[in-house]
GROMACS .gro file of C-alpha atoms in nm:
model
  188
    1MET     CA    1  13.906  12.075   4.788
    2GLY     CA    2  14.198  12.267   4.916
    3GLY     CA    3  14.034  12.505   5.161
    4ASN     CA    4  14.382  12.610   5.271
    5ARG     CA    5  14.470  12.754   4.936
    6GLU     CA    6  14.443  13.127   4.886
    7ARG     CA    7  14.253  13.287   4.609
    8GLY     CA    8  14.424  13.339   4.282
    9THR     CA    9  14.665  13.051   4.301
   10GLU     CA   10  14.689  12.821   4.013
   11ALA     CA   11  14.567  12.471   4.031
   12SER     CA   12  14.925  12.352   3.997
   13GLY     CA   13  14.967  12.398   4.371
   14SER     CA   14  15.168  12.721   4.383
   15GLN     CA   15  15.126  12.893   4.718
   16GLN     CA   16  15.200  13.256   4.608
   17PRO     CA   17  14.936  13.511   4.695
   18ALA     CA   18  14.783  13.704   4.409
   19ARG     CA   19  14.889  14.068   4.373
   20ALA     CA   20  14.628  14.332   4.367
   21ALA     CA   21  14.635  14.552   4.056
   22SER     CA   22  14.739  14.857   4.265
   23ASP     CA   23  15.038  14.689   4.434
   24GLN     CA   24  15.377  14.824   4.321
   25PRO     CA   25  15.681  14.605   4.288
   26PRO     CA   26  15.915  14.634   4.586
   27VAL     CA   27  16.166  14.920   4.565
   28PRO     CA   28  16.519  14.787   4.546
   29ARG     CA   29  16.729  14.884   4.846
   30SER     CA   30  17.055  15.071   4.794
   31ARG     CA   31  17.384  14.909   4.879
   32PHE     CA   32  17.479  15.219   5.082
   33PRO     CA   33  17.311  15.375   5.386
   34GLY     CA   34  17.147  15.714   5.337
   35TRP     CA   35  17.418  15.911   5.517
   36LEU     CA   36  17.686  15.756   5.297
   37GLN     CA   37  17.488  15.836   4.981
   38ALA     CA   38  17.456  16.198   5.093
   39MET     CA   39  17.828  16.216   5.168
   40LEU     CA   40  17.922  16.065   4.831
   41THR     CA   41  17.690  16.305   4.652
   42GLY     CA   42  17.846  16.598   4.839
   43VAL     CA   43  18.199  16.484   4.753
   44ALA     CA   44  18.102  16.445   4.387
   45ALA     CA   45  17.945  16.793   4.380
   46LEU     CA   46  18.253  16.943   4.548
   47GLY     CA   47  18.475  16.769   4.293
   48ILE     CA   48  18.271  16.911   4.006
   49LEU     CA   49  18.291  17.261   4.158
   50MET     CA   50  18.668  17.229   4.202
   51VAL     CA   51  18.717  17.121   3.840
   52ALA     CA   52  18.499  17.412   3.721
   53ALA     CA   53  18.695  17.657   3.940
   54GLY     CA   54  19.022  17.518   3.806
   55ILE     CA   55  18.908  17.567   3.448
   56TRP     CA   56  18.793  17.925   3.525
   57ILE     CA   57  19.121  18.008   3.702
   58SER     CA   58  19.326  17.876   3.410
   59ARG     CA   59  19.148  18.095   3.154
   60PRO     CA   60  19.328  18.418   3.061
   61ILE     CA   61  19.224  18.734   3.241
   62PRO     CA   62  19.037  18.970   3.006
   63PRO     CA   63  19.255  19.276   2.928
   64ALA     CA   64  18.970  19.511   3.019
   65VAL     CA   65  18.986  19.387   3.379
   66LEU     CA   66  19.348  19.496   3.414
   67ALA     CA   67  19.318  19.826   3.221
   68PRO     CA   68  19.380  20.146   3.420
   69SER     CA   69  19.052  20.295   3.537
   70GLY     CA   70  19.125  20.664   3.496
   71ALA     CA   71  19.076  20.719   3.868
   72PRO     CA   72  19.243  21.038   3.988
   73GLY     CA   73  19.600  20.978   4.111
   74LEU     CA   74  19.695  20.755   4.399
   75THR     CA   75  19.500  20.793   4.720
   76ILE     CA   76  19.616  20.624   5.037
   77GLU     CA   77  19.331  20.554   5.279
   78ASP     CA   78  19.314  20.426   5.634
   79ARG     CA   79  19.118  20.113   5.727
   80HIS     CA   80  18.794  20.313   5.750
   81GLY     CA   81  18.830  20.460   5.401
   82VAL     CA   82  18.939  20.806   5.517
   83PRO     CA   83  19.190  20.953   5.266
   84LEU     CA   84  19.532  21.009   5.422
   85ARG     CA   85  19.723  21.135   5.118
   86SER     CA   86  19.670  21.183   4.745
   87THR     CA   87  19.935  21.228   4.480
   88ARG     CA   88  19.951  21.391   4.138
   89ALA     CA   89  20.170  21.330   3.836
   90ALA     CA   90  20.466  21.558   3.761
   91ASP     CA   91  20.261  21.742   3.497
   92GLY     CA   92  19.994  21.823   3.756
   93SER     CA   93  19.744  21.569   3.629
   94ASP     CA   94  19.567  21.341   3.870
   95ALA     CA   95  19.625  21.001   3.714
   96ARG     CA   96  19.938  20.803   3.634
   97TRP     CA   97  20.079  20.456   3.670
   98VAL     CA   98  20.414  20.415   3.838
   99VAL     CA   99  20.624  20.126   3.718
  100TYR     CA  100  20.734  19.889   3.992
  101GLU     CA  101  21.103  19.964   3.945
  102ARG     CA  102  21.046  20.334   4.019
  103ILE     CA  103  20.878  20.274   4.355
  104ASP     CA  104  21.106  20.311   4.655
  105PRO     CA  105  21.183  19.960   4.788
  106ASP     CA  106  21.133  20.085   5.145
  107LEU     CA  107  20.777  20.186   5.055
  108ILE     CA  108  20.713  19.841   4.905
  109ASN     CA  109  20.860  19.668   5.211
  110ALA     CA  110  20.656  19.885   5.449
  111PHE     CA  111  20.338  19.818   5.251
  112VAL     CA  112  20.398  19.442   5.252
  113ALA     CA  113  20.490  19.443   5.624
  114VAL     CA  114  20.164  19.614   5.716
  115GLU     CA  115  19.921  19.460   5.466
  116ASP     CA  116  20.041  19.107   5.391
  117LYS     CA  117  20.356  18.977   5.562
  118ARG     CA  118  20.364  18.655   5.356
  119PHE     CA  119  20.284  18.822   5.021
  120TRP     CA  120  20.594  18.684   4.852
  121GLU     CA  121  20.523  18.325   4.969
  122HIS     CA  122  20.151  18.258   4.917
  123HIS     CA  123  19.950  18.211   4.597
  124GLY     CA  124  19.671  18.461   4.658
  125ILE     CA  125  19.531  18.322   4.984
  126ASP     CA  126  19.729  18.323   5.308
  127TRP     CA  127  19.591  18.016   5.485
  128LEU     CA  128  19.778  18.097   5.808
  129ALA     CA  129  19.610  18.439   5.817
  130VAL     CA  130  19.272  18.277   5.744
  131GLY     CA  131  19.319  18.042   6.040
  132ARG     CA  132  19.434  18.327   6.268
  133ALA     CA  133  19.140  18.546   6.168
  134ALA     CA  134  18.889  18.261   6.208
  135LYS     CA  135  19.020  18.186   6.556
  136ALA     CA  136  19.006  18.554   6.661
  137ASN     CA  137  18.658  18.601   6.514
  138LEU     CA  138  18.521  18.288   6.682
  139ARG     CA  139  18.662  18.392   7.019
  140ALA     CA  140  18.513  18.741   6.989
  141GLY     CA  141  18.181  18.622   6.848
  142GLN     CA  142  18.204  18.879   6.571
  143THR     CA  143  18.440  18.987   6.293
  144VAL     CA  144  18.743  19.149   6.456
  145SER     CA  145  19.016  19.036   6.218
  146GLY     CA  146  19.047  18.981   5.846
  147ALA     CA  147  19.273  18.774   5.625
  148SER     CA  148  19.273  18.970   5.299
  149THR     CA  149  19.597  18.951   5.109
  150ILE     CA  150  19.731  19.222   4.880
  151THR     CA  151  19.614  19.010   4.588
  152MET     CA  152  19.264  18.983   4.737
  153GLN     CA  153  19.259  19.361   4.781
  154LEU     CA  154  19.352  19.401   4.414
  155ALA     CA  155  19.076  19.155   4.323
  156ARG     CA  156  18.827  19.368   4.519
  157LEU     CA  157  18.943  19.680   4.334
  158LEU     CA  158  18.919  19.513   3.993
  159ARG     CA  159  18.592  19.325   4.052
  160LEU     CA  160  18.371  19.487   4.312
  161ALA     CA  161  18.206  19.232   4.539
  162GLU     CA  162  17.973  19.272   4.833
  163ARG     CA  163  18.111  19.238   5.185
  164SER     CA  164  17.975  18.895   5.266
  165TRP     CA  165  18.092  18.534   5.268
  166THR     CA  166  18.005  18.500   4.900
  167GLY     CA  167  18.188  18.824   4.819
  168LYS     CA  168  18.493  18.703   5.012
  169LEU     CA  169  18.481  18.371   4.825
  170ALA     CA  170  18.468  18.560   4.492
  171GLN     CA  171  18.768  18.770   4.603
  172ALA     CA  172  18.961  18.456   4.697
  173LEU     CA  173  18.890  18.293   4.360
  174TRP     CA  174  18.991  18.609   4.174
  175ALA     CA  175  19.308  18.632   4.387
  176VAL     CA  176  19.407  18.278   4.290
  177ARG     CA  177  19.331  18.358   3.925
  178LEU     CA  178  19.538  18.677   3.937
  179GLU     CA  179  19.829  18.492   4.098
  180ALA     CA  180  19.808  18.224   3.828
  181HIS     CA  181  19.851  18.482   3.549
  182LEU     CA  182  20.048  18.771   3.698
  183GLY     CA  183  20.380  18.802   3.875
  184LYS     CA  184  20.407  18.949   4.225
  185GLN     CA  185  20.554  19.272   4.087
  186GLN     CA  186  20.259  19.310   3.848
  187ILE     CA  187  20.018  19.257   4.136
  188MET     CA  188  20.192  19.528   4.339
   0.00000   0.00000   0.00000
């Protein structure tokens, strides 16, 4: 009487084994290998972040961000933060804004030459300076060179950020946003 048949088969002659109640149906396999799925997920996430950043950059800058702070006068500092010179207004007060047209062009040119040679060409981030600084820092094994643009320095003054990779990323995003809404003379 059919000693070769397994338990649970129907008398109709089907040769399929019976499933135990605890057996799960087989999990369907993906069409893509795991590494490709991870890469596609990463690309999608990066795309979403880029769209979000683009929307944020395109929004107007709040007027309070660009309002004068009431800080006393203009203080020129060296790279270590040591004050080199401070100025006062003609009336003796400490604070005043100087319109761009009243600043000596030689002072502007000297400032740009020292701080950001390609200020007039880039849009907030100087990618050549980033590459140069990365190369120098990798060779030295530590941070020996930076790539902050004048716009990034303004971003740091307007929106304080910690000195870290995340702080530098925030500065870069703010620099691009400032460049999208302000002219170079306004940034100066």
